[in-house]
Amino acid sequence: MIVATGTASGKSLAYLVPVLSTLLDGSEAPNGRGATALYLAPTKALAADQLRSVKELSQPLGNAVRPAVYDGDTPFEEREWVRQYANYVLTNPDMLHRGILPSHPRWSSFLKSLKYVVIDECHTYRGVFGSHVAQVLRRLRRLCARYGSSPSSSSPPPPPPSPRSPPAVSPASRSSRSPTTPRRAVNWCSPSGSPRSPNSTARRAHPFAARPPPRPPTC
């Protein structure tokens, strides 16, 4: 499911509410880790900001939700705790590619309980970078299938992906009830004879346009 609405319209709550609810239910498992979630952000700063939001929302839940950041700045002594006990891991596509997927046996308890994969700012994954991230996500789905998990989405479970198949995307909902300010669209038609008019014979220079430097004086 892709959520695309205006700024400060509640996109974070749209995924945090179901994710935290699932993690709370999974905390009743014998190992306390019956459900896990993975959050991917394009920058470490965004992941750190989301970590603060998750901690604020999950504070009344006690130890049922255990969020943690796993990136290049995470101390090595803390990484083992994240692998074994964290049920909400915030990371980035590069760390998923280099730090998690190659060491998937050490992440087996996390991957076998994976219920949600949240991809924040997905519009930034374009071009060559976007194609690389798509391949990383395909590897993640194959490993999840190996460990018997299938991260949930709003659409029915997709068939096993082939190397050339695009990531499964649920049908779009084009209605948005998020509050927005009024907008006004204005079309400006330049009058005849203006510099931008096709009928104009003379084009005046913009007052802020770059001008060539003056010629040096000649002797």
mmCIF file of C-alpha atoms in Angstrom, residues 14-213:
data_model
loop_
_atom_site.group_PDB
_atom_site.id
_atom_site.type_symbol
_atom_site.label_atom_id
_atom_site.label_comp_id
_atom_site.label_asym_id
_atom_site.label_seq_id
_atom_site.Cartn_x
_atom_site.Cartn_y
_atom_site.Cartn_z
ATOM 1 C CA ALA A 14 -1.294 5.620 8.923
ATOM 2 C CA TYR A 15 1.355 2.917 9.262
ATOM 3 C CA LEU A 16 2.388 3.268 12.911
ATOM 4 C CA VAL A 17 -1.045 2.408 14.292
ATOM 5 C CA PRO A 18 -1.353 -1.021 12.586
ATOM 6 C CA VAL A 19 2.352 -1.772 13.048
ATOM 7 C CA LEU A 20 2.375 -1.039 16.786
ATOM 8 C CA SER A 21 -0.876 -2.933 17.240
ATOM 9 C CA THR A 22 0.617 -6.001 15.555
ATOM 10 C CA LEU A 23 3.804 -5.767 17.615
ATOM 11 C CA LEU A 24 1.742 -5.519 20.777
ATOM 12 C CA ASP A 25 -0.124 -8.703 19.889
ATOM 13 C CA GLY A 26 3.151 -10.421 19.000
ATOM 14 C CA SER A 27 4.651 -9.594 22.381
ATOM 15 C CA GLU A 28 2.359 -12.251 23.902
ATOM 16 C CA ALA A 29 4.296 -15.011 22.106
ATOM 17 C CA PRO A 30 6.474 -17.270 24.273
ATOM 18 C CA ASN A 31 9.647 -15.619 23.011
ATOM 19 C CA GLY A 32 8.106 -12.135 23.178
ATOM 20 C CA ARG A 33 8.843 -11.670 19.475
ATOM 21 C CA GLY A 34 5.845 -13.069 17.647
ATOM 22 C CA ALA A 35 5.820 -10.141 15.220
ATOM 23 C CA THR A 36 8.498 -7.810 13.875
ATOM 24 C CA ALA A 37 8.576 -4.797 11.548
ATOM 25 C CA LEU A 38 11.252 -3.277 9.329
ATOM 26 C CA TYR A 39 11.398 0.437 8.510
ATOM 27 C CA LEU A 40 13.508 1.696 5.588
ATOM 28 C CA ALA A 41 14.445 5.351 5.159
ATOM 29 C CA PRO A 42 16.709 6.923 2.530
ATOM 30 C CA THR A 43 18.682 8.854 5.188
ATOM 31 C CA LYS A 44 19.835 8.113 8.717
ATOM 32 C CA ALA A 45 18.450 11.438 9.938
ATOM 33 C CA LEU A 46 14.938 10.455 8.890
ATOM 34 C CA ALA A 47 15.254 7.093 10.629
ATOM 35 C CA ALA A 48 16.387 8.825 13.837
ATOM 36 C CA ASP A 49 13.409 11.191 13.636
ATOM 37 C CA GLN A 50 11.013 8.274 13.198
ATOM 38 C CA LEU A 51 12.626 6.500 16.142
ATOM 39 C CA ARG A 52 11.675 9.411 18.386
ATOM 40 C CA SER A 53 8.074 9.250 17.139
ATOM 41 C CA VAL A 54 7.871 5.504 17.726
ATOM 42 C CA LYS A 55 9.244 5.808 21.248
ATOM 43 C CA GLU A 56 6.718 8.524 22.106
ATOM 44 C CA LEU A 57 3.763 6.503 20.818
ATOM 45 C CA SER A 58 4.898 3.204 22.316
ATOM 46 C CA GLN A 59 5.861 4.562 25.729
ATOM 47 C CA PRO A 60 2.528 3.515 27.347
ATOM 48 C CA LEU A 61 3.054 -0.028 25.994
ATOM 49 C CA GLY A 62 6.143 -0.657 28.125
ATOM 50 C CA ASN A 63 8.556 -3.249 26.705
ATOM 51 C CA ALA A 64 6.038 -4.677 24.241
ATOM 52 C CA VAL A 65 7.500 -2.503 21.460
ATOM 53 C CA ARG A 66 11.299 -2.413 21.303
ATOM 54 C CA PRO A 67 12.420 -0.057 18.501
ATOM 55 C CA ALA A 68 16.073 0.298 17.534
ATOM 56 C CA VAL A 69 18.151 1.840 14.758
ATOM 57 C CA TYR A 70 20.515 -0.437 12.858
ATOM 58 C CA ASP A 71 22.928 1.496 10.650
ATOM 59 C CA GLY A 72 26.614 2.188 10.249
ATOM 60 C CA ASP A 73 26.744 4.225 13.456
ATOM 61 C CA THR A 74 25.219 1.498 15.640
ATOM 62 C CA PRO A 75 27.874 0.224 18.107
ATOM 63 C CA PHE A 76 28.892 -3.389 17.556
ATOM 64 C CA GLU A 77 27.937 -4.385 21.093
ATOM 65 C CA GLU A 78 24.423 -3.046 20.466
ATOM 66 C CA ARG A 79 23.956 -4.779 17.109
ATOM 67 C CA GLU A 80 23.656 -8.216 18.677
ATOM 68 C CA TRP A 81 20.866 -6.944 20.953
ATOM 69 C CA VAL A 82 19.049 -5.528 17.917
ATOM 70 C CA ARG A 83 19.279 -8.852 16.100
ATOM 71 C CA GLN A 84 18.018 -10.866 19.059
ATOM 72 C CA TYR A 85 15.487 -8.653 20.839
ATOM 73 C CA ALA A 86 14.358 -5.606 18.824
ATOM 74 C CA ASN A 87 10.978 -6.061 17.144
ATOM 75 C CA TYR A 88 10.940 -2.745 15.245
ATOM 76 C CA VAL A 89 14.174 -2.128 13.330
ATOM 77 C CA LEU A 90 14.814 1.155 11.534
ATOM 78 C CA THR A 91 17.504 1.090 8.880
ATOM 79 C CA ASN A 92 18.264 2.144 5.288
ATOM 80 C CA PRO A 93 18.479 0.228 1.985
ATOM 81 C CA ASP A 94 22.291 0.242 2.000
ATOM 82 C CA MET A 95 22.466 -1.341 5.466
ATOM 83 C CA LEU A 96 19.780 -3.840 4.476
ATOM 84 C CA HIS A 97 21.936 -4.797 1.483
ATOM 85 C CA ARG A 98 25.288 -4.942 3.275
ATOM 86 C CA GLY A 99 24.488 -5.701 6.905
ATOM 87 C CA ILE A 100 21.255 -7.698 7.147
ATOM 88 C CA LEU A 101 20.671 -9.808 4.043
ATOM 89 C CA PRO A 102 24.204 -11.288 3.786
ATOM 90 C CA SER A 103 23.972 -12.267 7.482
ATOM 91 C CA HIS A 104 20.420 -13.576 7.308
ATOM 92 C CA PRO A 105 21.119 -16.651 9.490
ATOM 93 C CA ARG A 106 21.859 -14.293 12.382
ATOM 94 C CA TRP A 107 18.587 -12.471 11.599
ATOM 95 C CA SER A 108 16.509 -15.625 11.267
ATOM 96 C CA SER A 109 14.364 -14.992 14.360
ATOM 97 C CA PHE A 110 13.600 -11.494 13.102
ATOM 98 C CA LEU A 111 12.867 -12.489 9.493
ATOM 99 C CA LYS A 112 10.622 -15.440 10.350
ATOM 100 C CA SER A 113 8.344 -13.099 12.331
ATOM 101 C CA LEU A 114 8.445 -10.170 9.895
ATOM 102 C CA LYS A 115 4.931 -8.774 9.381
ATOM 103 C CA TYR A 116 5.483 -5.276 7.985
ATOM 104 C CA VAL A 117 8.044 -3.581 5.748
ATOM 105 C CA VAL A 118 7.664 0.216 5.744
ATOM 106 C CA ILE A 119 9.390 2.127 2.917
ATOM 107 C CA ASP A 120 9.407 5.824 3.721
ATOM 108 C CA GLU A 121 9.931 8.539 1.088
ATOM 109 C CA CYS A 122 9.561 5.959 -1.671
ATOM 110 C CA HIS A 123 9.414 8.711 -4.321
ATOM 111 C CA THR A 124 13.174 9.180 -3.852
ATOM 112 C CA TYR A 125 13.925 5.683 -5.180
ATOM 113 C CA ARG A 126 14.232 6.545 -8.872
ATOM 114 C CA GLY A 127 16.625 5.815 -11.692
ATOM 115 C CA VAL A 128 19.594 3.562 -11.071
ATOM 116 C CA PHE A 129 19.283 3.974 -7.295
ATOM 117 C CA GLY A 130 15.623 2.952 -7.423
ATOM 118 C CA SER A 131 16.374 -0.125 -9.528
ATOM 119 C CA HIS A 132 19.042 -1.197 -7.029
ATOM 120 C CA VAL A 133 16.625 -0.794 -4.112
ATOM 121 C CA ALA A 134 14.024 -2.842 -6.012
ATOM 122 C CA GLN A 135 16.506 -5.707 -6.331
ATOM 123 C CA VAL A 136 17.324 -5.499 -2.612
ATOM 124 C CA LEU A 137 13.618 -5.708 -1.779
ATOM 125 C CA ARG A 138 13.244 -8.758 -4.011
ATOM 126 C CA ARG A 139 16.067 -10.437 -2.106
ATOM 127 C CA LEU A 140 14.329 -9.579 1.154
ATOM 128 C CA ARG A 141 11.075 -11.150 -0.050
ATOM 129 C CA ARG A 142 12.855 -14.329 -1.105
ATOM 130 C CA LEU A 143 14.544 -14.624 2.295
ATOM 131 C CA CYS A 144 11.247 -14.007 4.073
ATOM 132 C CA ALA A 145 9.689 -16.821 2.037
ATOM 133 C CA ARG A 146 12.612 -19.055 2.980
ATOM 134 C CA TYR A 147 11.967 -18.464 6.680
ATOM 135 C CA GLY A 148 8.205 -18.891 6.273
ATOM 136 C CA SER A 149 7.053 -15.281 6.602
ATOM 137 C CA SER A 150 5.179 -12.983 4.250
ATOM 138 C CA PRO A 151 5.146 -9.282 5.190
ATOM 139 C CA SER A 152 1.561 -8.079 5.167
ATOM 140 C CA SER A 153 0.030 -5.583 2.755
ATOM 141 C CA SER A 154 -3.483 -4.388 1.996
ATOM 142 C CA SER A 155 -3.638 -6.603 -1.097
ATOM 143 C CA PRO A 156 -3.917 -10.414 -1.137
ATOM 144 C CA PRO A 157 -0.622 -12.312 -0.768
ATOM 145 C CA PRO A 158 1.223 -12.117 -4.119
ATOM 146 C CA PRO A 159 2.681 -15.157 -5.865
ATOM 147 C CA PRO A 160 6.393 -15.895 -5.454
ATOM 148 C CA PRO A 161 8.269 -13.163 -7.367
ATOM 149 C CA SER A 162 10.423 -13.923 -10.358
ATOM 150 C CA PRO A 163 13.716 -12.055 -10.886
ATOM 151 C CA ARG A 164 12.060 -9.893 -13.554
ATOM 152 C CA SER A 165 8.743 -9.226 -11.846
ATOM 153 C CA PRO A 166 8.173 -5.788 -10.265
ATOM 154 C CA PRO A 167 7.368 -5.531 -6.539
ATOM 155 C CA ALA A 168 3.705 -6.175 -5.772
ATOM 156 C CA VAL A 169 1.670 -3.015 -5.246
ATOM 157 C CA SER A 170 -1.890 -2.882 -3.972
ATOM 158 C CA PRO A 171 -4.638 -1.058 -5.925
ATOM 159 C CA ALA A 172 -4.510 2.717 -5.548
ATOM 160 C CA SER A 173 -7.063 4.688 -3.566
ATOM 161 C CA ARG A 174 -7.244 8.185 -5.033
ATOM 162 C CA SER A 175 -9.419 9.767 -2.348
ATOM 163 C CA SER A 176 -7.729 11.823 0.369
ATOM 164 C CA ARG A 177 -9.480 13.437 3.316
ATOM 165 C CA SER A 178 -6.380 15.033 4.805
ATOM 166 C CA PRO A 179 -6.806 18.744 5.609
ATOM 167 C CA THR A 180 -5.300 21.076 3.027
ATOM 168 C CA THR A 181 -5.289 24.832 2.456
ATOM 169 C CA PRO A 182 -7.279 26.322 -0.446
ATOM 170 C CA ARG A 183 -5.437 26.470 -3.747
ATOM 171 C CA ARG A 184 -5.894 28.723 -6.767
ATOM 172 C CA ALA A 185 -4.633 27.957 -10.252
ATOM 173 C CA VAL A 186 -3.797 30.962 -12.444
ATOM 174 C CA ASN A 187 -2.911 30.812 -16.148
ATOM 175 C CA TRP A 188 -0.948 33.847 -17.326
ATOM 176 C CA CYS A 189 -1.044 34.773 -21.004
ATOM 177 C CA SER A 190 1.621 37.313 -21.960
ATOM 178 C CA PRO A 191 0.246 40.327 -23.847
ATOM 179 C CA SER A 192 1.264 40.884 -27.452
ATOM 180 C CA GLY A 193 4.615 42.598 -27.813
ATOM 181 C CA SER A 194 6.036 41.345 -24.505
ATOM 182 C CA PRO A 195 9.455 39.658 -24.442
ATOM 183 C CA ARG A 196 7.810 36.222 -24.124
ATOM 184 C CA SER A 197 5.289 36.769 -26.917
ATOM 185 C CA PRO A 198 6.031 34.893 -30.171
ATOM 186 C CA ASN A 199 4.985 38.030 -32.129
ATOM 187 C CA SER A 200 7.509 40.229 -30.401
ATOM 188 C CA THR A 201 10.416 41.439 -32.511
ATOM 189 C CA ALA A 202 12.507 42.799 -29.657
ATOM 190 C CA ARG A 203 13.406 40.827 -26.534
ATOM 191 C CA ARG A 204 14.227 42.926 -23.529
ATOM 192 C CA ALA A 205 16.814 41.656 -21.068
ATOM 193 C CA HIS A 206 15.603 40.715 -17.610
ATOM 194 C CA PRO A 207 16.912 43.185 -14.982
ATOM 195 C CA PHE A 208 18.519 40.284 -13.091
ATOM 196 C CA ALA A 209 19.855 38.511 -16.157
ATOM 197 C CA ALA A 210 23.583 37.882 -16.306
ATOM 198 C CA ARG A 211 25.427 40.545 -18.290
ATOM 199 C CA PRO A 212 28.801 40.042 -19.976
ATOM 200 C CA PRO A 213 31.729 41.751 -18.218
#
